[in-house]
mmCIF file of C-alpha atoms and ligand atoms in Angstrom:
data_model
loop_
_atom_site.group_PDB
_atom_site.id
_atom_site.type_symbol
_atom_site.label_atom_id
_atom_site.label_comp_id
_atom_site.label_asym_id
_atom_site.label_seq_id
_atom_site.Cartn_x
_atom_site.Cartn_y
_atom_site.Cartn_z
ATOM 1 C CA MET A 1 -1.733 -13.208 17.852
ATOM 2 C CA GLU A 2 -2.719 -13.627 14.116
ATOM 3 C CA ILE A 3 -2.759 -10.528 12.091
ATOM 4 C CA LYS A 4 -6.058 -10.226 10.443
ATOM 5 C CA LYS A 5 -6.584 -6.312 10.220
ATOM 6 C CA ALA A 6 -5.173 -4.172 7.994
ATOM 7 C CA VAL A 7 -5.547 -0.443 7.272
ATOM 8 C CA ILE A 8 -5.203 1.197 4.150
ATOM 9 C CA PRO A 9 -4.551 4.606 3.605
ATOM 10 C CA VAL A 10 -6.491 6.479 0.558
ATOM 11 C CA ALA A 11 -6.755 9.567 1.484
ATOM 12 C CA GLY A 12 -3.730 11.701 -0.085
ATOM 13 C CA LEU A 13 -4.166 14.302 -2.414
ATOM 14 C CA GLY A 14 -2.671 12.577 -5.130
ATOM 15 C CA THR A 15 -0.894 16.041 -6.931
ATOM 16 C CA ARG A 16 1.567 13.956 -8.889
ATOM 17 C CA PHE A 17 -0.896 13.072 -10.810
ATOM 18 C CA LEU A 18 -3.075 16.145 -11.208
ATOM 19 C CA PRO A 19 -4.962 17.084 -13.122
ATOM 20 C CA ALA A 20 -6.481 13.688 -13.410
ATOM 21 C CA THR A 21 -6.494 13.379 -9.485
ATOM 22 C CA LYS A 22 -8.684 16.570 -9.078
ATOM 23 C CA SER A 23 -11.735 14.124 -9.507
ATOM 24 C CA MET A 24 -10.558 11.070 -9.360
ATOM 25 C CA PRO A 25 -8.567 8.972 -6.803
ATOM 26 C CA LYS A 26 -5.219 8.047 -7.827
ATOM 27 C CA GLU A 27 -5.554 4.628 -6.366
ATOM 28 C CA MET A 28 -8.876 3.881 -8.881
ATOM 29 C CA LEU A 29 -6.151 4.538 -11.959
ATOM 30 C CA PRO A 30 -6.497 1.529 -13.753
ATOM 31 C CA ILE A 31 -3.696 -0.902 -14.604
ATOM 32 C CA ILE A 32 -4.985 -1.914 -17.695
ATOM 33 C CA ASP A 33 -8.784 -3.638 -16.619
ATOM 34 C CA LYS A 34 -8.334 -3.584 -12.837
ATOM 35 C CA PRO A 35 -7.698 -0.635 -10.532
ATOM 36 C CA VAL A 36 -4.216 -0.350 -8.394
ATOM 37 C CA ILE A 37 -6.583 -0.477 -4.816
ATOM 38 C CA HIS A 38 -7.973 -3.840 -6.373
ATOM 39 C CA HIS A 39 -4.411 -5.245 -6.328
ATOM 40 C CA VAL A 40 -3.719 -3.892 -3.162
ATOM 41 C CA VAL A 41 -6.784 -5.256 -1.604
ATOM 42 C CA GLU A 42 -6.350 -8.687 -3.052
ATOM 43 C CA GLU A 43 -2.612 -8.923 -1.536
ATOM 44 C CA ALA A 44 -4.241 -8.493 1.908
ATOM 45 C CA ILE A 45 -6.273 -11.349 1.442
ATOM 46 C CA GLU A 46 -3.987 -13.366 0.351
ATOM 47 C CA SER A 47 -2.006 -12.421 3.172
ATOM 48 C CA GLY A 48 -4.767 -13.612 5.530
ATOM 49 C CA ILE A 49 -6.555 -10.120 6.520
ATOM 50 C CA ASP A 50 -10.051 -10.512 6.869
ATOM 51 C CA ASP A 51 -10.687 -6.642 7.780
ATOM 52 C CA ILE A 52 -9.953 -3.774 5.764
ATOM 53 C CA ILE A 53 -10.431 -0.041 7.167
ATOM 54 C CA PHE A 54 -9.887 2.473 4.275
ATOM 55 C CA ILE A 55 -8.897 5.856 5.654
ATOM 56 C CA THR A 56 -10.378 7.926 3.112
ATOM 57 C CA GLY A 57 -11.538 12.025 2.163
ATOM 58 C CA ARG A 58 -12.642 13.991 -0.053
ATOM 59 C CA SER A 59 -13.339 12.973 -3.590
ATOM 60 C CA LYS A 60 -12.603 9.263 -2.480
ATOM 61 C CA ARG A 61 -16.505 8.128 -2.975
ATOM 62 C CA SER A 62 -15.437 5.981 -6.342
ATOM 63 C CA ILE A 63 -13.564 3.586 -3.964
ATOM 64 C CA GLU A 64 -16.590 2.517 -2.107
ATOM 65 C CA ASP A 65 -18.590 2.630 -4.900
ATOM 66 C CA TYR A 66 -15.918 -0.032 -6.578
ATOM 67 C CA PHE A 67 -16.114 -2.178 -3.875
ATOM 68 C CA ASP A 68 -19.809 -1.997 -2.701
ATOM 69 C CA ASP A 69 -23.056 -3.874 -5.009
ATOM 70 C CA ALA A 70 -23.866 -2.597 -8.343
ATOM 71 C CA PRO A 71 -27.141 -4.217 -8.785
ATOM 72 C CA GLU A 72 -28.420 -2.154 -12.423
ATOM 73 C CA LEU A 73 -24.651 -3.076 -14.197
ATOM 74 C CA GLU A 74 -25.393 -6.890 -12.539
ATOM 75 C CA MET A 75 -28.751 -6.910 -13.956
ATOM 76 C CA HIS A 76 -28.075 -5.435 -17.130
ATOM 77 C CA LEU A 77 -25.009 -8.269 -17.360
ATOM 78 C CA LYS A 78 -27.137 -10.708 -16.018
ATOM 79 C CA GLU A 79 -29.865 -9.931 -19.368
ATOM 80 C CA LYS A 80 -27.381 -10.086 -21.622
ATOM 81 C CA ASN A 81 -26.146 -12.969 -20.903
ATOM 82 C CA LYS A 82 -22.762 -11.928 -19.972
ATOM 83 C CA ASP A 83 -21.909 -14.393 -17.220
ATOM 84 C CA ASN A 84 -18.085 -13.742 -16.808
ATOM 85 C CA LEU A 85 -18.394 -10.444 -16.605
ATOM 86 C CA LEU A 86 -21.469 -10.585 -14.330
ATOM 87 C CA LYS A 87 -19.154 -12.960 -12.026
ATOM 88 C CA ILE A 88 -15.776 -10.384 -11.878
ATOM 89 C CA VAL A 89 -18.377 -7.705 -10.578
ATOM 90 C CA GLN A 90 -20.353 -9.802 -8.089
ATOM 91 C CA ASP A 91 -16.857 -11.167 -7.022
ATOM 92 C CA ILE A 92 -15.583 -7.582 -6.519
ATOM 93 C CA SER A 93 -17.860 -7.002 -3.974
ATOM 94 C CA SER A 94 -17.775 -9.713 -1.677
ATOM 95 C CA MET A 95 -13.871 -9.799 -1.539
ATOM 96 C CA VAL A 96 -13.686 -8.993 1.915
ATOM 97 C CA ASP A 97 -15.368 -6.932 5.455
ATOM 98 C CA ILE A 98 -14.559 -3.376 4.515
ATOM 99 C CA HIS A 99 -14.714 -0.511 6.847
ATOM 100 C CA TYR A 100 -14.174 3.252 6.142
ATOM 101 C CA ILE A 101 -13.112 5.941 8.062
ATOM 102 C CA ARG A 102 -12.816 9.585 6.517
ATOM 103 C CA GLN A 103 -9.473 11.655 7.824
ATOM 104 C CA LYS A 104 -11.021 14.896 7.868
ATOM 105 C CA GLU A 105 -7.832 16.688 5.994
ATOM 106 C CA PRO A 106 -5.006 15.231 4.460
ATOM 107 C CA ARG A 107 -2.504 15.672 7.759
ATOM 108 C CA GLY A 108 -0.463 12.970 7.098
ATOM 109 C CA LEU A 109 -0.033 8.767 7.009
ATOM 110 C CA GLY A 110 0.416 8.797 10.771
ATOM 111 C CA ASP A 111 -2.519 10.543 10.957
ATOM 112 C CA ALA A 112 -3.930 8.369 8.702
ATOM 113 C CA ILE A 113 -3.103 5.670 10.308
ATOM 114 C CA LEU A 114 -4.371 6.807 14.054
ATOM 115 C CA THR A 115 -7.606 7.637 12.614
ATOM 116 C CA ALA A 116 -8.392 3.970 12.793
ATOM 117 C CA GLU A 117 -7.302 3.882 15.959
ATOM 118 C CA LYS A 118 -10.631 3.138 17.876
ATOM 119 C CA HIS A 119 -11.234 -0.083 14.721
ATOM 120 C CA ILE A 120 -8.055 -1.700 15.657
ATOM 121 C CA ASN A 121 -8.975 -2.619 18.956
ATOM 122 C CA ASP A 122 -5.729 -2.807 20.480
ATOM 123 C CA GLU A 123 -4.298 -5.674 18.298
ATOM 124 C CA PRO A 124 -1.695 -6.114 15.965
ATOM 125 C CA PHE A 125 -1.863 -4.942 12.186
ATOM 126 C CA ALA A 126 -1.043 -4.334 8.759
ATOM 127 C CA VAL A 127 -1.020 -1.317 7.130
ATOM 128 C CA LEU A 128 -0.641 -1.362 2.904
ATOM 129 C CA LEU A 129 -0.135 1.783 1.010
ATOM 130 C CA GLY A 130 -2.770 2.048 -1.498
ATOM 131 C CA ASP A 131 -0.945 3.563 -4.433
ATOM 132 C CA ASP A 132 2.013 0.483 -4.067
ATOM 133 C CA ILE A 133 1.231 -2.534 -6.262
ATOM 134 C CA ILE A 134 4.028 -5.312 -5.016
ATOM 135 C CA VAL A 135 4.156 -8.381 -7.319
ATOM 136 C CA ASN A 136 5.533 -11.722 -5.813
ATOM 137 C CA LYS A 137 3.991 -15.275 -5.056
ATOM 138 C CA THR A 138 3.990 -14.866 -1.571
ATOM 139 C CA PRO A 139 2.566 -11.641 -1.036
ATOM 140 C CA CYS A 140 5.251 -8.627 0.480
ATOM 141 C CA THR A 141 2.732 -8.438 3.520
ATOM 142 C CA LYS A 142 2.004 -12.510 4.077
ATOM 143 C CA GLN A 143 6.093 -11.699 3.934
ATOM 144 C CA LEU A 144 6.368 -9.038 7.140
ATOM 145 C CA ILE A 145 3.361 -11.432 8.852
ATOM 146 C CA ASN A 146 5.838 -14.389 8.868
ATOM 147 C CA ASN A 147 8.547 -12.259 10.632
ATOM 148 C CA PHE A 148 6.142 -10.812 12.520
ATOM 149 C CA LYS A 149 4.950 -14.451 13.919
ATOM 150 C CA LYS A 150 8.447 -15.575 14.222
ATOM 151 C CA TYR A 151 9.461 -12.248 16.181
ATOM 152 C CA GLY A 152 6.484 -11.009 17.620
ATOM 153 C CA ARG A 153 7.503 -7.546 16.780
ATOM 154 C CA SER A 154 6.860 -4.470 13.879
ATOM 155 C CA THR A 155 8.716 -5.348 11.121
ATOM 156 C CA ILE A 156 8.210 -2.721 8.219
ATOM 157 C CA ALA A 157 9.298 -3.697 4.347
ATOM 158 C CA VAL A 158 12.273 -2.080 2.649
ATOM 159 C CA GLU A 159 14.432 -2.102 -0.533
ATOM 160 C CA GLU A 160 17.537 -0.359 -1.608
ATOM 161 C CA VAL A 161 16.707 2.805 -3.888
ATOM 162 C CA PRO A 162 18.960 5.098 -6.005
ATOM 163 C CA MET A 163 21.138 7.195 -3.657
ATOM 164 C CA GLU A 164 19.869 10.107 -5.462
ATOM 165 C CA LYS A 165 16.588 9.405 -4.438
ATOM 166 C CA THR A 166 16.475 8.651 -0.240
ATOM 167 C CA GLY A 167 14.716 12.402 -0.527
ATOM 168 C CA SER A 168 11.830 10.532 -1.319
ATOM 169 C CA TYR A 169 11.641 8.004 1.089
ATOM 170 C CA GLY A 170 12.071 6.881 5.112
ATOM 171 C CA ILE A 171 15.530 5.725 4.639
ATOM 172 C CA ILE A 172 16.966 3.532 7.616
ATOM 173 C CA GLN A 173 19.798 2.770 9.432
ATOM 174 C CA GLY A 174 20.159 -1.155 10.753
ATOM 175 C CA LYS A 175 21.818 -3.718 11.839
ATOM 176 C CA PRO A 176 21.761 -6.637 9.673
ATOM 177 C CA MET A 177 20.833 -9.967 11.102
ATOM 178 C CA ASP A 178 20.461 -12.133 8.222
ATOM 179 C CA GLU A 179 20.399 -11.423 4.139
ATOM 180 C CA SER A 180 17.019 -9.832 4.404
ATOM 181 C CA LEU A 181 16.445 -8.785 7.783
ATOM 182 C CA TYR A 182 17.820 -5.874 9.745
ATOM 183 C CA LEU A 183 17.368 -4.934 13.292
ATOM 184 C CA LEU A 184 16.054 -0.971 13.422
ATOM 185 C CA GLU A 185 18.251 1.297 14.685
ATOM 186 C CA ASP A 186 16.959 4.530 12.839
ATOM 187 C CA ILE A 187 14.652 5.723 10.605
ATOM 188 C CA VAL A 188 14.844 9.387 9.148
ATOM 189 C CA GLU A 189 12.067 10.809 6.317
ATOM 190 C CA LYS A 190 13.176 11.838 3.088
ATOM 191 C CA PRO A 191 17.070 12.687 4.068
ATOM 192 C CA GLU A 192 19.006 14.730 1.504
ATOM 193 C CA PRO A 193 21.702 11.946 -0.172
ATOM 194 C CA GLU A 194 24.511 13.183 2.010
ATOM 195 C CA ASN A 195 22.232 12.727 5.571
ATOM 196 C CA ALA A 196 20.733 9.639 4.558
ATOM 197 C CA PRO A 197 22.111 6.572 6.795
ATOM 198 C CA SER A 198 21.902 4.195 3.988
ATOM 199 C CA ASN A 199 20.426 3.663 0.817
ATOM 200 C CA ILE A 200 17.922 1.592 2.776
ATOM 201 C CA GLY A 201 14.199 2.826 1.976
ATOM 202 C CA ALA A 202 10.876 1.921 3.521
ATOM 203 C CA ILE A 203 8.006 0.996 0.812
ATOM 204 C CA GLY A 204 4.270 1.194 1.641
ATOM 205 C CA ARG A 205 4.028 -1.910 3.146
ATOM 206 C CA TYR A 206 4.090 -2.446 7.116
ATOM 207 C CA VAL A 207 2.672 -4.955 10.358
ATOM 208 C CA PHE A 208 2.841 -3.024 13.258
ATOM 209 C CA THR A 209 2.094 -3.965 17.289
ATOM 210 C CA PRO A 210 -0.858 -1.541 18.977
ATOM 211 C CA GLU A 211 1.681 -0.019 20.369
ATOM 212 C CA ILE A 212 2.555 2.307 17.622
ATOM 213 C CA LEU A 213 -0.450 4.308 18.386
ATOM 214 C CA ASP A 214 0.539 5.936 21.104
ATOM 215 C CA CYS A 215 3.765 6.863 19.701
ATOM 216 C CA ILE A 216 2.329 8.271 16.701
ATOM 217 C CA LYS A 217 0.036 10.518 19.267
ATOM 218 C CA LYS A 218 3.269 11.709 21.006
ATOM 219 C CA THR A 219 4.691 12.910 17.385
ATOM 220 C CA THR A 220 4.085 16.989 16.869
ATOM 221 C CA THR A 221 3.806 17.523 13.425
ATOM 222 C CA GLY A 222 6.700 16.959 11.008
ATOM 223 C CA ILE A 223 8.523 17.658 7.403
ATOM 224 C CA GLY A 224 6.069 18.983 5.331
ATOM 225 C CA GLY A 225 3.568 20.289 8.190
ATOM 226 C CA GLU A 226 2.307 16.715 8.244
ATOM 227 C CA ILE A 227 1.877 14.057 10.968
ATOM 228 C CA GLN A 228 4.178 11.396 9.913
ATOM 229 C CA LEU A 229 4.456 7.641 10.576
ATOM 230 C CA THR A 230 8.497 7.754 10.090
ATOM 231 C CA ASP A 231 8.455 9.998 13.610
ATOM 232 C CA GLY A 232 6.398 7.261 15.394
ATOM 233 C CA ILE A 233 8.240 4.638 14.301
ATOM 234 C CA ARG A 234 11.193 6.290 15.809
ATOM 235 C CA LEU A 235 9.499 6.419 19.253
ATOM 236 C CA LEU A 236 8.519 2.767 18.967
ATOM 237 C CA LYS A 237 12.037 1.714 18.170
ATOM 238 C CA GLU A 238 12.949 3.426 22.135
ATOM 239 C CA GLU A 239 10.326 1.092 23.661
ATOM 240 C CA GLN A 240 10.206 -2.227 21.112
ATOM 241 C CA GLN A 241 12.863 -4.066 18.913
ATOM 242 C CA ILE A 242 11.055 -3.272 15.348
ATOM 243 C CA TYR A 243 12.793 -5.140 12.053
ATOM 244 C CA ALA A 244 13.344 -4.065 8.992
ATOM 245 C CA TYR A 245 12.586 -6.807 6.442
ATOM 246 C CA LYS A 246 14.199 -6.593 2.492
ATOM 247 C CA PHE A 247 11.044 -7.948 0.835
ATOM 248 C CA THR A 248 11.071 -10.386 -2.120
ATOM 249 C CA GLY A 249 9.213 -8.777 -5.429
ATOM 250 C CA GLU A 250 8.509 -6.315 -7.916
ATOM 251 C CA ARG A 251 6.971 -2.866 -6.639
ATOM 252 C CA TYR A 252 5.642 -0.352 -8.659
ATOM 253 C CA ASP A 253 4.885 3.119 -6.671
ATOM 254 C CA THR A 254 2.038 4.247 -9.475
ATOM 255 C CA GLY A 255 1.625 7.099 -7.542
ATOM 256 C CA ASP A 256 4.582 8.144 -9.553
ATOM 257 C CA LYS A 257 3.553 8.954 -13.590
ATOM 258 C CA VAL A 258 7.058 6.874 -14.399
ATOM 259 C CA GLU A 259 6.120 3.821 -12.315
ATOM 260 C CA TYR A 260 2.916 3.729 -13.548
ATOM 261 C CA VAL A 261 3.178 3.509 -17.191
ATOM 262 C CA LYS A 262 6.128 0.900 -15.670
ATOM 263 C CA ALA A 263 3.141 -1.372 -14.273
ATOM 264 C CA ILE A 264 1.402 -1.385 -17.443
ATOM 265 C CA ILE A 265 3.348 -2.457 -19.747
ATOM 266 C CA ASP A 266 4.511 -5.202 -17.494
ATOM 267 C CA PHE A 267 1.067 -6.413 -16.591
ATOM 268 C CA ALA A 268 0.092 -6.280 -20.311
ATOM 269 C CA LEU A 269 3.549 -8.028 -21.160
ATOM 270 C CA ALA A 270 2.457 -11.027 -18.381
ATOM 271 C CA ASN A 271 -1.423 -10.873 -19.898
ATOM 272 C CA GLU A 272 -1.293 -13.937 -22.495
ATOM 273 C CA ASP A 273 -3.892 -12.237 -24.644
ATOM 274 C CA MET A 274 -2.363 -8.510 -24.964
ATOM 275 C CA LYS A 275 1.264 -9.361 -25.060
ATOM 276 C CA GLY A 276 2.268 -10.731 -28.597
ATOM 277 C CA GLN A 277 0.247 -7.219 -29.725
ATOM 278 C CA ILE A 278 2.003 -5.409 -27.092
ATOM 279 C CA LYS A 279 5.412 -6.672 -27.996
ATOM 280 C CA ASP A 280 4.946 -5.691 -31.667
ATOM 281 C CA HIS A 281 3.920 -2.107 -30.839
ATOM 282 C CA LEU A 282 7.451 -2.106 -28.453
ATOM 283 C CA LYS A 283 9.798 -3.271 -31.451
ATOM 284 C CA GLY A 284 8.654 -0.217 -32.725
ATOM 285 C CA PHE A 285 10.257 1.877 -30.253
ATOM 286 C CA CYS A 286 13.788 -0.056 -29.233
ATOM 287 C CA ILE A 287 16.681 1.618 -30.531
HETATM 288 P P1 LIG B 1 1.641 9.805 -0.454
HETATM 289 O O1 LIG B 1 2.882 10.718 0.342
HETATM 290 O O2 LIG B 1 2.599 9.017 -1.386
HETATM 291 O O3 LIG B 1 0.489 10.483 -1.298
HETATM 292 O O4 LIG B 1 1.416 9.092 0.530
HETATM 293 P P2 LIG B 1 0.189 11.617 -2.202
HETATM 294 O O5 LIG B 1 -0.246 12.551 -0.466
HETATM 295 O O6 LIG B 1 -1.539 11.395 -1.692
HETATM 296 O O7 LIG B 1 0.722 11.759 -3.057
HETATM 297 P P3 LIG B 1 1.506 13.393 -3.984
HETATM 298 O O8 LIG B 1 2.696 13.478 -3.511
HETATM 299 O O9 LIG B 1 0.689 14.426 -3.726
HETATM 300 O O10 LIG B 1 1.046 12.614 -5.278
HETATM 301 C C1 LIG B 1 0.930 7.315 0.323
HETATM 302 C C2 LIG B 1 -0.199 7.797 0.794
HETATM 303 O O11 LIG B 1 -1.004 7.462 2.163
HETATM 304 C C3 LIG B 1 -1.709 7.741 1.527
HETATM 305 C C4 LIG B 1 -2.164 8.317 0.179
HETATM 306 O O12 LIG B 1 -3.518 8.560 -0.162
HETATM 307 C C5 LIG B 1 -1.285 7.497 -0.452
HETATM 308 O O13 LIG B 1 -1.831 5.948 -0.284
HETATM 309 N N1 LIG B 1 -2.278 9.491 2.838
HETATM 310 C C6 LIG B 1 -1.565 10.124 3.002
HETATM 311 C C7 LIG B 1 -3.341 9.548 3.448
HETATM 312 O O14 LIG B 1 -4.201 8.767 3.465
HETATM 313 N N2 LIG B 1 -3.489 10.493 4.507
HETATM 314 C C8 LIG B 1 -2.668 11.506 4.024
HETATM 315 O O15 LIG B 1 -2.659 12.268 4.946
HETATM 316 C C9 LIG B 1 -1.364 11.599 3.069
#
C-alpha cells in the first residue's frame, strides 16, 4: 500500500525556546527566510505525501495562516509588480492538501498522533516532527517509505547520538540486518547513559502501520506524565516486526538553540547570494 498521508505534530509548548515561543510556535522560527515547518512540509511532499494532518494547539494559529491564501499581500505584490515574491507566496498555499486537528492539551507525542486517528482511516502513514529539519537528496521520509515498500513494516529513523545525550532520545536495541537496517528488539525512552541499550537514537521521522494507534491507546501515562510514542512502539513490536533505519542526511533539531543556530549558518553558507559575506564575517571568529 502506498503511503500518502503524513501526521506532523506541532502542538508542543517549545519551552526550550522561551520567551520567543510564548506567542509564536517554534515551528515558525525562520531559517533565514523560510520557517522550519516549510522545510518539513517540503520533505513530506518530496517523499510522495499528498495529504498532511497537522496536530496543532494553542498559539499555533500562524502555522495555519502561513499555509493559507494571503489575498491582501498577494494584491499588494501584484500592484508593485513583484512577480517573483508573488509566486513564492502563492506556491506556499497550493503546496499540498493540509488538515488541522487540535490536540486539546500537549499530553505527549503518542497522544498527538492518536488525535489523527479518524483521518488516518486504517492506512499506513508517516510522522514527521515539526521541528526537525533533515537535508538530503533523497528525503529521510522517502528513505523510510522505501524500506516500508520492501518489508511492509513500520520503520523508524535512527542515528548514532553522543553517549552523554541518550537522555534526550528514545534509544533502541536492535539486531543488525545490514549496514543501515536493524530489526527493533527494544526501545527505551530517554535513558541515562548507564542504562542505555546503545547510542542509537530515534529522531523525528517514522512510518507506521495503522496498528500503532491501538498500541498507543493501550499505553498508560509514561515519563513526564505524557502519553509516549515510545511506549506504543514497544507494544507494537510484540505484534509485528519493526525496523530501525539509519538514514542518510544532515539533521538539525531546531527546537534546540545550538542546533537552530547551526542550521542558519549552514543554510547561509549553502546560499550562493549570502555565502561570501557570511564566510567573511565568520573568519573574524576563527581561533
Ligand atoms: P518536543 O518534546 O521536541 O517538543 O516534541 P516540545 O515539548 O514543544 O519542546 P520543549 O522540550 O518544550 O522545548 C517533538 C514534537 O512533538 C510535538 C512538538 O510540537 C514537536 O514538534 N508535540 C509534543 C505535540 O504535538 N504534542 C505534544 O503533546 C508534545
